[in-house]
mmCIF file of C-alpha atoms and ligand atoms in Angstrom:
data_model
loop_
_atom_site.group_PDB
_atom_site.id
_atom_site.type_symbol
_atom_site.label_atom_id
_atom_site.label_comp_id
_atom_site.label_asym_id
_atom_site.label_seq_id
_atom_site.Cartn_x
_atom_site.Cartn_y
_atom_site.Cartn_z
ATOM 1 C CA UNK A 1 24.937 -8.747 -4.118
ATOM 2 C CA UNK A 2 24.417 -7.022 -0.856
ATOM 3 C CA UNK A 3 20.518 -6.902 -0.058
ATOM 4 C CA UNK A 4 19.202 -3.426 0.683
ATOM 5 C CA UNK A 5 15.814 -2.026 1.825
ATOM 6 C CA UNK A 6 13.370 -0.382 -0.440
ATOM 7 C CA UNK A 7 10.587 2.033 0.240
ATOM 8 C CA UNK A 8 8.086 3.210 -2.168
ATOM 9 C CA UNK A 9 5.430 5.620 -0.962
ATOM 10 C CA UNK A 10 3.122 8.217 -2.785
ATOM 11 C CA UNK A 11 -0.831 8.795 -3.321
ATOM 12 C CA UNK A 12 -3.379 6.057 -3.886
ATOM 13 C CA UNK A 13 -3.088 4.273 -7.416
ATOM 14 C CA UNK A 14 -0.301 5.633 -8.795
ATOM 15 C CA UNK A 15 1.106 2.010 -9.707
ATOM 16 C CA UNK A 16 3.406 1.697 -6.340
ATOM 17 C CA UNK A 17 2.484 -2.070 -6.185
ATOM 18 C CA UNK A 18 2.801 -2.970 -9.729
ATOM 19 C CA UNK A 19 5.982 -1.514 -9.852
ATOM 20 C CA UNK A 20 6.970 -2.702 -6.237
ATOM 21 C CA UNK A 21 6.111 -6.312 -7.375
ATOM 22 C CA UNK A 22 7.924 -6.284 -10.544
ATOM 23 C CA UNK A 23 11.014 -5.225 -8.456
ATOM 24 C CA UNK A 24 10.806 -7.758 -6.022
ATOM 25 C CA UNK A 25 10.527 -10.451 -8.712
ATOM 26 C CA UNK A 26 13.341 -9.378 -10.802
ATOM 27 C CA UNK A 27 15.576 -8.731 -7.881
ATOM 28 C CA UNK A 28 14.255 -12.320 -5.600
ATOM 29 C CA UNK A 29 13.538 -9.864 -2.912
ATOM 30 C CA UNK A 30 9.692 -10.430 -0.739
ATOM 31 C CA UNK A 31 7.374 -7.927 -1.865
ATOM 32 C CA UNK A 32 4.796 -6.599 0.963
ATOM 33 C CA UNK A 33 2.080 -4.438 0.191
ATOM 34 C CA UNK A 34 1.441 -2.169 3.534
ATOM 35 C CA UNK A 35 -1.804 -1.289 2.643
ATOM 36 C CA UNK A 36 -3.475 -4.461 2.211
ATOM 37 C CA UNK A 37 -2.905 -4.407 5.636
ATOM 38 C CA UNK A 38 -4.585 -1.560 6.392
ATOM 39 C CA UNK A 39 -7.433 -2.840 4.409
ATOM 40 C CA UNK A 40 -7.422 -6.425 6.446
ATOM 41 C CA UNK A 41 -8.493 -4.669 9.388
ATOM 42 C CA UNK A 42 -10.903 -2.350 7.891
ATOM 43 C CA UNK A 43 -12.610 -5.747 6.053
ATOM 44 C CA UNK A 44 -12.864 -7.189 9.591
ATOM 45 C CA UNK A 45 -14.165 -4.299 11.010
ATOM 46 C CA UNK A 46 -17.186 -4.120 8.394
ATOM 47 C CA UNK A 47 -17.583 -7.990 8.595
ATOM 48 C CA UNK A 48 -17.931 -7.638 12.447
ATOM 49 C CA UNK A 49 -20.538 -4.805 12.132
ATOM 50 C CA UNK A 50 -18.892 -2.056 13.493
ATOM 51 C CA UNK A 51 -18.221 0.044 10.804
ATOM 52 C CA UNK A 52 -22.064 0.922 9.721
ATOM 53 C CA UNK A 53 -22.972 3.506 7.041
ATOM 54 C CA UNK A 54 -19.169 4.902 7.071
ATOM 55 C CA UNK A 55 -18.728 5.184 10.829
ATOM 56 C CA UNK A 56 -17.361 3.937 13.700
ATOM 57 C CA UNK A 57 -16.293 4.133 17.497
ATOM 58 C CA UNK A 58 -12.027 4.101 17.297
ATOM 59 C CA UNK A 59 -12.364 2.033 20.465
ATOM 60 C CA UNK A 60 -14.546 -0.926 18.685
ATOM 61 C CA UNK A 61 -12.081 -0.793 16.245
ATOM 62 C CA UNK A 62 -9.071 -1.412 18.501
ATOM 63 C CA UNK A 63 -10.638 -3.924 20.227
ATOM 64 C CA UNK A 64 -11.272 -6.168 16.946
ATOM 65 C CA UNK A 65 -6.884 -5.733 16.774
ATOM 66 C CA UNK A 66 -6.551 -9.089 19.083
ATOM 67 C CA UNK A 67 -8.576 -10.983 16.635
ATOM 68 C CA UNK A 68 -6.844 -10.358 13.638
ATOM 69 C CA UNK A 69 -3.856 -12.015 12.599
ATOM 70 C CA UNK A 70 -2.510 -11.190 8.791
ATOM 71 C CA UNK A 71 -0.441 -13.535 6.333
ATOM 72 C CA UNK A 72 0.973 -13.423 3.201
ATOM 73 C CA UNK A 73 1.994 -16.426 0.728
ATOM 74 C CA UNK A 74 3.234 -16.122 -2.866
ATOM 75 C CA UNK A 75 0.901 -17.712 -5.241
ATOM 76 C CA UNK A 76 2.996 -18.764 -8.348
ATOM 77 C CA UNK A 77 0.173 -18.653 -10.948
ATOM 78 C CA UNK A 78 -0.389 -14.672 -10.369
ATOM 79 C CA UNK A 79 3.348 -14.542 -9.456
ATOM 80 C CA UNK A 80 2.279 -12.559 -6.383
ATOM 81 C CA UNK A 81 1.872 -12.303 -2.681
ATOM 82 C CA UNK A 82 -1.610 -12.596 -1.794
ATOM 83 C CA UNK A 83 -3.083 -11.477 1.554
ATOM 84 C CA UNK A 84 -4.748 -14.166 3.965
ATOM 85 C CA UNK A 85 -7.057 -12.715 7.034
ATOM 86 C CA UNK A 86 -7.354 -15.150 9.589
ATOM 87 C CA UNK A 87 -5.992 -18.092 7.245
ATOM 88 C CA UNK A 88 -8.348 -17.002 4.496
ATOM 89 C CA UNK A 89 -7.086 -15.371 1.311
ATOM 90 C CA UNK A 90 -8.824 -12.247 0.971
ATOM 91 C CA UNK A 91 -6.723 -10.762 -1.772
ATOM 92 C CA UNK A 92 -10.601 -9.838 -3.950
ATOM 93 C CA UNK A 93 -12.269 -8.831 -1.234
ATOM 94 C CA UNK A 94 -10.135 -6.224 0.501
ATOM 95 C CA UNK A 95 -9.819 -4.127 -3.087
ATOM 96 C CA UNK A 96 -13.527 -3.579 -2.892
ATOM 97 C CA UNK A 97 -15.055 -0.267 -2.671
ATOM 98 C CA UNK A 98 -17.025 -0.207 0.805
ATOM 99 C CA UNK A 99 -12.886 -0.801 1.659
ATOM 100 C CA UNK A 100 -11.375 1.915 0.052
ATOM 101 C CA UNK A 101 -13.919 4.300 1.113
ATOM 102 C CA UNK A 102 -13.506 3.321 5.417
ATOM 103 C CA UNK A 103 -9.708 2.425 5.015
ATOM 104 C CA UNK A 104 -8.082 5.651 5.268
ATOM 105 C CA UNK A 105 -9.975 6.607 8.490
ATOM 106 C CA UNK A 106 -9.011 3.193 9.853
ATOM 107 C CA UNK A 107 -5.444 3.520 8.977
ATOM 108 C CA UNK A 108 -5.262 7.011 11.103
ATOM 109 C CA UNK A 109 -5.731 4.983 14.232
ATOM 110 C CA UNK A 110 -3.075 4.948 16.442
ATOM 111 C CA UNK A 111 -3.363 1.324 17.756
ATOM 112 C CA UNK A 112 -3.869 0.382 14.483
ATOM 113 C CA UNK A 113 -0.889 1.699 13.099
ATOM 114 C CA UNK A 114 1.073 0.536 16.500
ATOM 115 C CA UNK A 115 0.415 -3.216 15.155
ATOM 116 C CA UNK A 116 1.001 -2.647 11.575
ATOM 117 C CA UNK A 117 4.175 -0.845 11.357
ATOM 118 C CA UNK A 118 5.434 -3.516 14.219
ATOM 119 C CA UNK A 119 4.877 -6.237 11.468
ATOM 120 C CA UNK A 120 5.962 -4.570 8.763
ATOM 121 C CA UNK A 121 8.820 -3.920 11.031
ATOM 122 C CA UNK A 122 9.795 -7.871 11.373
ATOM 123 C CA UNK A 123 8.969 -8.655 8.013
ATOM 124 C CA UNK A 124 12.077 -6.687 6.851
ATOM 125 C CA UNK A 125 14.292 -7.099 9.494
ATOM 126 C CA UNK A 126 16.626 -9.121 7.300
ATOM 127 C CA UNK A 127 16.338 -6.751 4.161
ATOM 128 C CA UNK A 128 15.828 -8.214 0.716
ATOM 129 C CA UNK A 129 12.147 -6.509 0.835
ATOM 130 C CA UNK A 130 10.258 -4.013 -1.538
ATOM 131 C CA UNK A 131 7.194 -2.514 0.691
ATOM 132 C CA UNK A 132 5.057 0.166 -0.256
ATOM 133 C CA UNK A 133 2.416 2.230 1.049
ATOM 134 C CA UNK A 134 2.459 5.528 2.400
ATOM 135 C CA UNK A 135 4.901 5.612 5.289
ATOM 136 C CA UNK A 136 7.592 3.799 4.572
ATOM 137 C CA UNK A 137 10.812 5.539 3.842
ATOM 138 C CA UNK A 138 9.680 8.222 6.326
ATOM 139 C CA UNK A 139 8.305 5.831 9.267
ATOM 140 C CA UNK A 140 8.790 2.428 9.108
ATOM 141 C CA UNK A 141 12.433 1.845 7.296
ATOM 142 C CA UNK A 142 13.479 5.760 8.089
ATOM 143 C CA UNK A 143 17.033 4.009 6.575
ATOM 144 C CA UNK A 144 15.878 2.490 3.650
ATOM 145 C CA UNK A 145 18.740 2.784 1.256
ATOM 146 C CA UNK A 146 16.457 3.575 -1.783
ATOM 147 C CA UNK A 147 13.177 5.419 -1.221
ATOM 148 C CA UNK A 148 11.099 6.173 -3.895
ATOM 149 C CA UNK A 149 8.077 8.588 -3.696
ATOM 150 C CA UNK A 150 5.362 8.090 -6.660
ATOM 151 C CA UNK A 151 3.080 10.142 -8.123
ATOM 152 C CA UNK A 152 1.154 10.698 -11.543
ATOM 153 C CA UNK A 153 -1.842 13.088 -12.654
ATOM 154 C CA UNK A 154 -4.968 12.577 -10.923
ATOM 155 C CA UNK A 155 -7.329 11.332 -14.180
ATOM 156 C CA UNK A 156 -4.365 8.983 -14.991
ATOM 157 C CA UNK A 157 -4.726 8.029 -11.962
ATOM 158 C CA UNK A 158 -8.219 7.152 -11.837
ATOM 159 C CA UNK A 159 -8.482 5.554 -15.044
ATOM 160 C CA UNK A 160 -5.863 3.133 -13.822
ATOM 161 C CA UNK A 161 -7.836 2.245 -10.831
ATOM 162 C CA UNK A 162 -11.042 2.100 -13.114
ATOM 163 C CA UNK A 163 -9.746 -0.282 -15.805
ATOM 164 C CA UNK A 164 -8.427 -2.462 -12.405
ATOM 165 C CA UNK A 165 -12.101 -2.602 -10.734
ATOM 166 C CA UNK A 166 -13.594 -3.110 -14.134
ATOM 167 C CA UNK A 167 -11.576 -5.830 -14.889
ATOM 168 C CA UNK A 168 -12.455 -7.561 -11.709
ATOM 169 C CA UNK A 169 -16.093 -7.071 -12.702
ATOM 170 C CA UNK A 170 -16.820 -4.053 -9.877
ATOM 171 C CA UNK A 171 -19.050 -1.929 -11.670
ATOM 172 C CA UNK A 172 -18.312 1.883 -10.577
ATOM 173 C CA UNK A 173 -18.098 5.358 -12.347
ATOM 174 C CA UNK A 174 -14.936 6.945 -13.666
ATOM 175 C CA UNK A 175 -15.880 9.922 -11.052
ATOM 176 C CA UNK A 176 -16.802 8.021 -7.954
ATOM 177 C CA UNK A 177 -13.154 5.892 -8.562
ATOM 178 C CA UNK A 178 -11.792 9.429 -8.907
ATOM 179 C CA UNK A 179 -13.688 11.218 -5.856
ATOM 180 C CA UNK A 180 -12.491 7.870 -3.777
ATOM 181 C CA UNK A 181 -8.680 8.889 -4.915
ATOM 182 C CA UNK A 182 -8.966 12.666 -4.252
ATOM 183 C CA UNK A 183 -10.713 12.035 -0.751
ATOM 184 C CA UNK A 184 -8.033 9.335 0.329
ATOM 185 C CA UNK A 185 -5.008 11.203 -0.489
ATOM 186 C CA UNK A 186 -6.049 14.242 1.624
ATOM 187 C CA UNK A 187 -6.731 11.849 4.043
ATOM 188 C CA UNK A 188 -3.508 10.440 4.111
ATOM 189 C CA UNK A 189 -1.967 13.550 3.575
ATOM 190 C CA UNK A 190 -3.765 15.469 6.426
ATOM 191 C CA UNK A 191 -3.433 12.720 9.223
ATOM 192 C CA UNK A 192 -2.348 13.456 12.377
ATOM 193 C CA UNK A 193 0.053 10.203 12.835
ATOM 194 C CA UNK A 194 2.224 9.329 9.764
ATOM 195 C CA UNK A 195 0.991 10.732 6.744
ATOM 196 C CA UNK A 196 1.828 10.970 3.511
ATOM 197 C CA UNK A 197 4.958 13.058 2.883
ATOM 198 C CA UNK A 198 7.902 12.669 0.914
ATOM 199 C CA UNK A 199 10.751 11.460 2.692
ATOM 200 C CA UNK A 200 13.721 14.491 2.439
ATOM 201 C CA UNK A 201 16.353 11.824 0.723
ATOM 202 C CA UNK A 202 13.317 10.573 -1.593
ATOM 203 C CA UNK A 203 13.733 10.054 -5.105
ATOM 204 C CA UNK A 204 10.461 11.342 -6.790
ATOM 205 C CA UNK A 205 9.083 8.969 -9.605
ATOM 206 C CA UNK A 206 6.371 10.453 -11.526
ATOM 207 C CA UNK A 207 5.096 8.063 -13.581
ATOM 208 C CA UNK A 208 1.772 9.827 -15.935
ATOM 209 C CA UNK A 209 3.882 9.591 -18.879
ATOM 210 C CA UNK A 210 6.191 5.835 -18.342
ATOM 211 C CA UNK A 211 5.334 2.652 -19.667
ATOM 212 C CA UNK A 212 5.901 -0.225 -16.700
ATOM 213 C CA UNK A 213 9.126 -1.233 -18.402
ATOM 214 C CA UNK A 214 10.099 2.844 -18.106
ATOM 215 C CA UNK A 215 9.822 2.207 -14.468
ATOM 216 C CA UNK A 216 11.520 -0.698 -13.951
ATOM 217 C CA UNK A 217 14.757 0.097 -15.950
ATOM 218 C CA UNK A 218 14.574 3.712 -14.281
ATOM 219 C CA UNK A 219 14.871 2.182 -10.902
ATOM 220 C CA UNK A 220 16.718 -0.933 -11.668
ATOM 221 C CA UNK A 221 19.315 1.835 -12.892
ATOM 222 C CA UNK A 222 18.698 3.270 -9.687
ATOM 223 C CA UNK A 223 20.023 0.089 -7.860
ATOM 224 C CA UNK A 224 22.443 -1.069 -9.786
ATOM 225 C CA UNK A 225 24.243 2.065 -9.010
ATOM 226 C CA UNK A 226 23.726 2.463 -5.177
ATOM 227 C CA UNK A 227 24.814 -1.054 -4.689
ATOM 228 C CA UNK A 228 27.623 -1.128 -6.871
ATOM 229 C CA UNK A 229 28.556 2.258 -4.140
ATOM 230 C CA UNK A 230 28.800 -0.816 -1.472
ATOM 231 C CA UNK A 231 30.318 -3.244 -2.799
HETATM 232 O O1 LIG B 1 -2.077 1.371 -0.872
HETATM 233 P P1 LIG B 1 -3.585 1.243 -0.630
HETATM 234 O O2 LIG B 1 -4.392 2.199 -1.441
HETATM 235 O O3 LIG B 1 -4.074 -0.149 -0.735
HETATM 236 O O4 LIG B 1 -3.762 1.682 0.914
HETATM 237 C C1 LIG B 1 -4.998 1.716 1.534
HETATM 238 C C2 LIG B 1 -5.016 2.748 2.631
HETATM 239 O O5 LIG B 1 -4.178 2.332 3.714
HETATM 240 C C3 LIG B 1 -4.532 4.136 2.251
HETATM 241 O O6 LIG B 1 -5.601 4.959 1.843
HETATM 242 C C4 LIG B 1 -3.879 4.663 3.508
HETATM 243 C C5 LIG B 1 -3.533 3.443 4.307
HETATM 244 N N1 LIG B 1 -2.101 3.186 4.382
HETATM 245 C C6 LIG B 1 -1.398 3.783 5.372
HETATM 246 O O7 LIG B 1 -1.948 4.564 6.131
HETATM 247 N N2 LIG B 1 -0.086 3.527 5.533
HETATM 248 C C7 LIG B 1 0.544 2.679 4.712
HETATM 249 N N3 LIG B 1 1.839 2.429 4.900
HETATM 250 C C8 LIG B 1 -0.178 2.057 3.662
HETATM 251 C C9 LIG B 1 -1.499 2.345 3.495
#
């Protein structure tokens, strides 16, 4: 079957990856989480001191880039690509909280974007890929042939991300997970470079009220139809 491209963007923890991985294992494509990438270099940034009580100098930032070089290898016991920072796996770490509250100001920088979207860019130059993150049917595939855009209601949202932390053993309130969510998506939707948006020929996917199996038929559906169009 003729590989295609897909994009799935939308606001912070609305279940892009968990769908985006379930795709990409029923369909054999790679799976690449954007954002992890985004959160590599913010990691690095706080491990090398220069991110101190939620600020930084862009320039310090930019000059860490050189340093950092970002893998990814499928573990078959979580059935998952998991993220390796300078050969180390750093899959736990990079979901912590000092992350997700210095990521989205990291992610506005321009060099920083520059690299990431350039390898993003080469891991789907031969198609076959599910990526998400926030822009990547607008930016980095602009001709993705299915882009989806997800969203869900905020406390849905946040209880999602709670039960995720908890689970993990991060111990955090219900309302700082959910001031996190509500400060990152304006953020990402207010950024100068790249932000959020829906892409025009998006397909929206709001998912408060579907199950994970809702998902995945809804967009296998999806799929199955465009590339039965090409073939
Ligand atoms: O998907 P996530 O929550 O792990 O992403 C972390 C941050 O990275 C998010 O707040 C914004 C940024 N990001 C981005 O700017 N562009 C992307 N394509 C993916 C993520």
């Amino acid at each position: 079957m003729t590989k295609i491209t897909i994009a799935i963007d939308g606001y912070s923890s609305c279940g892009k990856s968990t769908l985006a991985k379930a795709l990409a294992s029923k369909l054999g494509y790679a799976y690449v989480d954007s954002g992890a990438m985004y959160r590599c270099v913010t990691l690095y940034a706080l491990q090398k001191g220069v991110i101190k009580d939620h600020s930084f100098q862009e320039s310090d930032i930019v000059r860490l880039l050189d340093d950092i070089h970002l893998t990814f290898q499928f573990n078959p016991n979580t059935k998952s690509s998991e993220t390796f920072l300078n050969g180390e796996n750093v899959e736990k770490e990079i979901r912590q909280m000092i992350v997700s509250e210095n990521v989205s100001k990291v992610s506005a920088i321009h060099d920083v974007r520059v690299k990431m979207i350039a390898i993003q860019r080469k891991l789907g130059k031969n198609k076959g890929i599910v990526m998400d993150g926030r822009d990547i049917g607008t930016n980095v595939f602009p001709n993705a042939e299915l882009k989806l855009f997800m969203t869900a209601d905020t406390d849905i949202r946040t209880q999602r991300r709670f039960d995720e932390l908890s689970s993990k053993g991060q111990h955090i309130s219900f309302n700082e997970v959910k001031s996190n969510l509500i400060y990152r998506d304006h953020e990402d939707t207010h950024r100068k470079e790249n932000p959020l948006t829906q892409a025009h020929d998006a397909i929206v996917l709001d998912n408060s009220d579907l199950t994970r199996e809702q998902q995945l038929e809804f967009v296998v559906k999806l799929i199955t139809d465009l590339t039965l169009s090409f073939n």
